[in-house]
PDB file of N, H, CA, C and O in Angstrom:
ATOM      1  N   MET A   1     104.881   9.001 167.590  1.00  0.00           N
ATOM      2  CA  MET A   1     104.867   9.208 166.163  1.00  0.00           C
ATOM      3  C   MET A   1     104.963  10.706 165.887  1.00  0.00           C
ATOM      4  O   MET A   1     104.192  11.494 166.434  1.00  0.00           O
ATOM      5  N   SER A   2     105.900  11.091 165.046  1.00  0.00           N
ATOM      6  H   SER A   2     106.526  10.451 164.601  1.00  0.00           H
ATOM      7  CA  SER A   2     106.107  12.492 164.708  1.00  0.00           C
ATOM      8  C   SER A   2     105.611  12.752 163.289  1.00  0.00           C
ATOM      9  O   SER A   2     105.929  12.005 162.364  1.00  0.00           O
ATOM     10  N   THR A   3     104.833  13.813 163.127  1.00  0.00           N
ATOM     11  H   THR A   3     104.574  14.420 163.879  1.00  0.00           H
ATOM     12  CA  THR A   3     104.314  14.176 161.813  1.00  0.00           C
ATOM     13  C   THR A   3     104.887  15.523 161.413  1.00  0.00           C
ATOM     14  O   THR A   3     104.786  16.499 162.157  1.00  0.00           O
ATOM     15  N   GLU A   4     105.484  15.569 160.241  1.00  0.00           N
ATOM     16  H   GLU A   4     105.566  14.776 159.636  1.00  0.00           H
ATOM     17  CA  GLU A   4     106.062  16.815 159.739  1.00  0.00           C
ATOM     18  C   GLU A   4     104.957  17.692 159.156  1.00  0.00           C
ATOM     19  O   GLU A   4     104.176  17.242 158.317  1.00  0.00           O
ATOM     20  N   MET A   5     104.895  18.947 159.605  1.00  0.00           N
ATOM     21  H   MET A   5     105.529  19.313 160.287  1.00  0.00           H
ATOM     22  CA  MET A   5     103.918  19.892 159.070  1.00  0.00           C
ATOM     23  C   MET A   5     104.437  20.467 157.762  1.00  0.00           C
ATOM     24  O   MET A   5     105.619  20.790 157.643  1.00  0.00           O
ATOM     25  N   LYS A   6     103.550  20.593 156.781  1.00  0.00           N
ATOM     26  H   LYS A   6     102.590  20.330 156.878  1.00  0.00           H
ATOM     27  CA  LYS A   6     103.895  21.203 155.506  1.00  0.00           C
ATOM     28  C   LYS A   6     102.954  22.371 155.266  1.00  0.00           C
ATOM     29  O   LYS A   6     101.812  22.376 155.727  1.00  0.00           O
ATOM     30  N   THR A   7     103.453  23.361 154.536  1.00  0.00           N
ATOM     31  H   THR A   7     104.381  23.356 154.162  1.00  0.00           H
ATOM     32  CA  THR A   7     102.666  24.545 154.235  1.00  0.00           C
ATOM     33  C   THR A   7     102.339  24.567 152.755  1.00  0.00           C
ATOM     34  O   THR A   7     103.222  24.414 151.911  1.00  0.00           O
ATOM     35  N   GLY A   8     101.065  24.760 152.446  1.00  0.00           N
ATOM     36  H   GLY A   8     100.348  24.885 153.132  1.00  0.00           H
ATOM     37  CA  GLY A   8     100.622  24.880 151.065  1.00  0.00           C
ATOM     38  C   GLY A   8     100.151  26.299 150.806  1.00  0.00           C
ATOM     39  O   GLY A   8      99.663  26.973 151.713  1.00  0.00           O
ATOM     40  N   LEU A   9     100.296  26.749 149.575  1.00  0.00           N
ATOM     41  H   LEU A   9     100.693  26.201 148.839  1.00  0.00           H
ATOM     42  CA  LEU A   9      99.874  28.093 149.187  1.00  0.00           C
ATOM     43  C   LEU A   9      98.885  27.970 148.042  1.00  0.00           C
ATOM     44  O   LEU A   9      99.193  27.366 147.015  1.00  0.00           O
ATOM     45  N   VAL A  10      97.691  28.544 148.215  1.00  0.00           N
ATOM     46  H   VAL A  10      97.442  29.035 149.050  1.00  0.00           H
ATOM     47  CA  VAL A  10      96.655  28.503 147.190  1.00  0.00           C
ATOM     48  C   VAL A  10      96.513  29.905 146.620  1.00  0.00           C
ATOM     49  O   VAL A  10      96.214  30.851 147.349  1.00  0.00           O
ATOM     50  N   LEU A  11      96.729  30.037 145.314  1.00  0.00           N
ATOM     51  H   LEU A  11      96.972  29.268 144.722  1.00  0.00           H
ATOM     52  CA  LEU A  11      96.673  31.330 144.636  1.00  0.00           C
ATOM     53  C   LEU A  11      95.436  31.397 143.754  1.00  0.00           C
ATOM     54  O   LEU A  11      94.978  30.379 143.235  1.00  0.00           O
ATOM     55  N   SER A  12      94.899  32.600 143.586  1.00  0.00           N
ATOM     56  H   SER A  12      95.271  33.427 144.007  1.00  0.00           H
ATOM     57  CA  SER A  12      93.798  32.810 142.655  1.00  0.00           C
ATOM     58  C   SER A  12      94.291  33.713 141.534  1.00  0.00           C
ATOM     59  O   SER A  12      95.317  34.379 141.677  1.00  0.00           O
ATOM     60  N   GLY A  13      93.584  33.740 140.447  1.00  0.00           N
ATOM     61  H   GLY A  13      92.750  33.200 140.331  1.00  0.00           H
ATOM     62  CA  GLY A  13      94.045  34.504 139.293  1.00  0.00           C
ATOM     63  C   GLY A  13      93.372  35.853 139.161  1.00  0.00           C
ATOM     64  O   GLY A  13      92.413  36.173 139.863  1.00  0.00           O
ATOM     65  N   GLY A  14      93.909  36.635 138.233  1.00  0.00           N
ATOM     66  H   GLY A  14      94.688  36.375 137.663  1.00  0.00           H
ATOM     67  CA  GLY A  14      93.257  37.879 137.882  1.00  0.00           C
ATOM     68  C   GLY A  14      94.025  39.143 138.202  1.00  0.00           C
ATOM     69  O   GLY A  14      94.272  39.457 139.367  1.00  0.00           O
ATOM     70  N   GLY A  15      94.398  39.859 137.166  1.00  0.00           N
ATOM     71  H   GLY A  15      94.197  39.604 136.221  1.00  0.00           H
ATOM     72  CA  GLY A  15      94.932  41.211 137.220  1.00  0.00           C
ATOM     73  C   GLY A  15      95.854  41.569 138.364  1.00  0.00           C
ATOM     74  O   GLY A  15      96.922  40.978 138.524  1.00  0.00           O
ATOM     75  N   ALA A  16      95.432  42.547 139.164  1.00  0.00           N
ATOM     76  H   ALA A  16      94.565  43.027 139.034  1.00  0.00           H
ATOM     77  CA  ALA A  16      96.262  43.104 140.232  1.00  0.00           C
ATOM     78  C   ALA A  16      96.445  42.144 141.398  1.00  0.00           C
ATOM     79  O   ALA A  16      97.263  42.400 142.281  1.00  0.00           O
ATOM     80  N   VAL A  17      95.707  41.057 141.418  1.00  0.00           N
ATOM     81  H   VAL A  17      95.042  40.849 140.700  1.00  0.00           H
ATOM     82  CA  VAL A  17      95.844  40.079 142.501  1.00  0.00           C
ATOM     83  C   VAL A  17      97.267  39.533 142.536  1.00  0.00           C
ATOM     84  O   VAL A  17      97.777  39.213 143.609  1.00  0.00           O
ATOM     85  N   GLY A  18      97.911  39.422 141.381  1.00  0.00           N
ATOM     86  H   GLY A  18      97.496  39.682 140.509  1.00  0.00           H
ATOM     87  CA  GLY A  18      99.279  38.915 141.303  1.00  0.00           C
ATOM     88  C   GLY A  18     100.257  39.750 142.118  1.00  0.00           C
ATOM     89  O   GLY A  18     101.178  39.203 142.726  1.00  0.00           O
ATOM     90  N   ALA A  19     100.073  41.059 142.138  1.00  0.00           N
ATOM     91  H   ALA A  19      99.325  41.504 141.644  1.00  0.00           H
ATOM     92  CA  ALA A  19     100.953  41.937 142.914  1.00  0.00           C
ATOM     93  C   ALA A  19     100.783  41.669 144.405  1.00  0.00           C
ATOM     94  O   ALA A  19     101.764  41.653 145.148  1.00  0.00           O
ATOM     95  N   TYR A  20      99.570  41.464 144.837  1.00  0.00           N
ATOM     96  H   TYR A  20      98.773  41.477 144.233  1.00  0.00           H
ATOM     97  CA  TYR A  20      99.303  41.123 146.237  1.00  0.00           C
ATOM     98  C   TYR A  20      99.947  39.785 146.583  1.00  0.00           C
ATOM     99  O   TYR A  20     100.588  39.646 147.625  1.00  0.00           O
ATOM    100  N   GLN A  21      99.774  38.808 145.705  1.00  0.00           N
ATOM    101  H   GLN A  21      99.254  38.922 144.859  1.00  0.00           H
ATOM    102  CA  GLN A  21     100.315  37.473 145.952  1.00  0.00           C
ATOM    103  C   GLN A  21     101.836  37.490 146.019  1.00  0.00           C
ATOM    104  O   GLN A  21     102.424  36.788 146.842  1.00  0.00           O
ATOM    105  N   ALA A  22     102.474  38.273 145.177  1.00  0.00           N
ATOM    106  H   ALA A  22     101.996  38.844 144.509  1.00  0.00           H
ATOM    107  CA  ALA A  22     103.940  38.373 145.203  1.00  0.00           C
ATOM    108  C   ALA A  22     104.407  38.925 146.546  1.00  0.00           C
ATOM    109  O   ALA A  22     105.418  38.473 147.083  1.00  0.00           O
ATOM    110  N   GLY A  23     103.688  39.888 147.085  1.00  0.00           N
ATOM    111  H   GLY A  23     102.866  40.255 146.649  1.00  0.00           H
ATOM    112  CA  GLY A  23     104.029  40.443 148.396  1.00  0.00           C
ATOM    113  C   GLY A  23     103.868  39.427 149.513  1.00  0.00           C
ATOM    114  O   GLY A  23     104.675  39.385 150.442  1.00  0.00           O
ATOM    115  N   VAL A  24     102.835  38.614 149.426  1.00  0.00           N
ATOM    116  H   VAL A  24     102.179  38.648 148.672  1.00  0.00           H
ATOM    117  CA  VAL A  24     102.607  37.575 150.433  1.00  0.00           C
ATOM    118  C   VAL A  24     103.714  36.535 150.377  1.00  0.00           C
ATOM    119  O   VAL A  24     104.231  36.128 151.418  1.00  0.00           O
ATOM    120  N   VAL A  25     104.085  36.099 149.177  1.00  0.00           N
ATOM    121  H   VAL A  25     103.665  36.430 148.332  1.00  0.00           H
ATOM    122  CA  VAL A  25     105.160  35.112 149.022  1.00  0.00           C
ATOM    123  C   VAL A  25     106.468  35.675 149.573  1.00  0.00           C
ATOM    124  O   VAL A  25     107.214  34.966 150.249  1.00  0.00           O
ATOM    125  N   LYS A  26     106.746  36.944 149.288  1.00  0.00           N
ATOM    126  H   LYS A  26     106.140  37.520 148.739  1.00  0.00           H
ATOM    127  CA  LYS A  26     107.968  37.578 149.795  1.00  0.00           C
ATOM    128  C   LYS A  26     107.964  37.624 151.323  1.00  0.00           C
ATOM    129  O   LYS A  26     108.973  37.311 151.955  1.00  0.00           O
ATOM    130  N   ALA A  27     106.842  38.010 151.913  1.00  0.00           N
ATOM    131  H   ALA A  27     106.022  38.264 151.399  1.00  0.00           H
ATOM    132  CA  ALA A  27     106.747  38.084 153.375  1.00  0.00           C
ATOM    133  C   ALA A  27     106.914  36.710 154.018  1.00  0.00           C
ATOM    134  O   ALA A  27     107.573  36.585 155.050  1.00  0.00           O
ATOM    135  N   LEU A  28     106.328  35.690 153.423  1.00  0.00           N
ATOM    136  H   LEU A  28     105.792  35.791 152.585  1.00  0.00           H
ATOM    137  CA  LEU A  28     106.479  34.332 153.949  1.00  0.00           C
ATOM    138  C   LEU A  28     107.937  33.892 153.895  1.00  0.00           C
ATOM    139  O   LEU A  28     108.438  33.275 154.835  1.00  0.00           O
ATOM    140  N   ALA A  29     108.615  34.209 152.795  1.00  0.00           N
ATOM    141  H   ALA A  29     108.207  34.710 152.031  1.00  0.00           H
ATOM    142  CA  ALA A  29     110.030  33.844 152.651  1.00  0.00           C
ATOM    143  C   ALA A  29     110.886  34.584 153.680  1.00  0.00           C
ATOM    144  O   ALA A  29     111.806  34.002 154.255  1.00  0.00           O
ATOM    145  N   GLU A  30     110.588  35.857 153.911  1.00  0.00           N
ATOM    146  H   GLU A  30     109.841  36.330 153.444  1.00  0.00           H
ATOM    147  CA  GLU A  30     111.361  36.657 154.865  1.00  0.00           C
ATOM    148  C   GLU A  30     111.218  36.149 156.302  1.00  0.00           C
ATOM    149  O   GLU A  30     112.139  36.297 157.105  1.00  0.00           O
ATOM    150  N   CYS A  31     110.077  35.554 156.627  1.00  0.00           N
ATOM    151  H   CYS A  31     109.329  35.434 155.975  1.00  0.00           H
ATOM    152  CA  CYS A  31     109.901  35.042 157.991  1.00  0.00           C
ATOM    153  C   CYS A  31     110.293  33.568 158.101  1.00  0.00           C
ATOM    154  O   CYS A  31     110.116  32.949 159.150  1.00  0.00           O
ATOM    155  N   GLY A  32     110.827  33.011 157.012  1.00  0.00           N
ATOM    156  H   GLY A  32     110.971  33.514 156.159  1.00  0.00           H
ATOM    157  CA  GLY A  32     111.369  31.655 157.057  1.00  0.00           C
ATOM    158  C   GLY A  32     110.380  30.544 156.775  1.00  0.00           C
ATOM    159  O   GLY A  32     110.698  29.372 156.981  1.00  0.00           O
ATOM    160  N   THR A  33     109.188  30.881 156.309  1.00  0.00           N
ATOM    161  H   THR A  33     108.930  31.833 156.142  1.00  0.00           H
ATOM    162  CA  THR A  33     108.194  29.862 155.996  1.00  0.00           C
ATOM    163  C   THR A  33     108.552  29.182 154.682  1.00  0.00           C
ATOM    164  O   THR A  33     108.740  29.844 153.661  1.00  0.00           O
ATOM    165  N   GLN A  34     108.644  27.863 154.713  1.00  0.00           N
ATOM    166  H   GLN A  34     108.491  27.325 155.542  1.00  0.00           H
ATOM    167  CA  GLN A  34     108.931  27.102 153.503  1.00  0.00           C
ATOM    168  C   GLN A  34     107.621  26.573 152.937  1.00  0.00           C
ATOM    169  O   GLN A  34     106.855  25.915 153.642  1.00  0.00           O
ATOM    170  N   ILE A  35     107.366  26.859 151.671  1.00  0.00           N
ATOM    171  H   ILE A  35     107.989  27.394 151.099  1.00  0.00           H
ATOM    172  CA  ILE A  35     106.143  26.425 151.010  1.00  0.00           C
ATOM    173  C   ILE A  35     106.421  25.098 150.315  1.00  0.00           C
ATOM    174  O   ILE A  35     107.307  25.008 149.465  1.00  0.00           O
ATOM    175  N   SER A  36     105.660  24.069 150.680  1.00  0.00           N
ATOM    176  H   SER A  36     104.940  24.142 151.371  1.00  0.00           H
ATOM    177  CA  SER A  36     105.853  22.727 150.132  1.00  0.00           C
ATOM    178  C   SER A  36     105.030  22.485 148.877  1.00  0.00           C
ATOM    179  O   SER A  36     105.444  21.737 147.991  1.00  0.00           O
ATOM    180  N   MET A  37     103.854  23.124 148.800  1.00  0.00           N
ATOM    181  H   MET A  37     103.518  23.732 149.520  1.00  0.00           H
ATOM    182  CA  MET A  37     102.936  22.902 147.690  1.00  0.00           C
ATOM    183  C   MET A  37     102.324  24.226 147.258  1.00  0.00           C
ATOM    184  O   MET A  37     102.059  25.100 148.083  1.00  0.00           O
ATOM    185  N   VAL A  38     102.103  24.365 145.948  1.00  0.00           N
ATOM    186  H   VAL A  38     102.319  23.655 145.278  1.00  0.00           H
ATOM    187  CA  VAL A  38     101.451  25.561 145.414  1.00  0.00           C
ATOM    188  C   VAL A  38     100.338  25.113 144.479  1.00  0.00           C
ATOM    189  O   VAL A  38     100.513  24.183 143.691  1.00  0.00           O
ATOM    190  N   SER A  39      99.189  25.784 144.572  1.00  0.00           N
ATOM    191  H   SER A  39      99.047  26.539 145.212  1.00  0.00           H
ATOM    192  CA  SER A  39      98.061  25.490 143.700  1.00  0.00           C
ATOM    193  C   SER A  39      97.489  26.810 143.206  1.00  0.00           C
ATOM    194  O   SER A  39      97.446  27.798 143.939  1.00  0.00           O
ATOM    195  N   GLY A  40      97.053  26.810 141.962  1.00  0.00           N
ATOM    196  H   GLY A  40      97.087  26.007 141.366  1.00  0.00           H
ATOM    197  CA  GLY A  40      96.386  28.000 141.447  1.00  0.00           C
ATOM    198  C   GLY A  40      97.001  28.575 140.225  1.00  0.00           C
ATOM    199  O   GLY A  40      96.519  29.581 139.705  1.00  0.00           O
TER     200      GLY A  40
END
């Protein structure tokens, strides 16, 4: 039985945190990580 792994991204709110989160999303995309679910 083969199980497909999925990646979820959990974000928190507030001010300058958004700039940090944008950098993380960009880095994940550059290394080929596909995000299946987003929360926050």
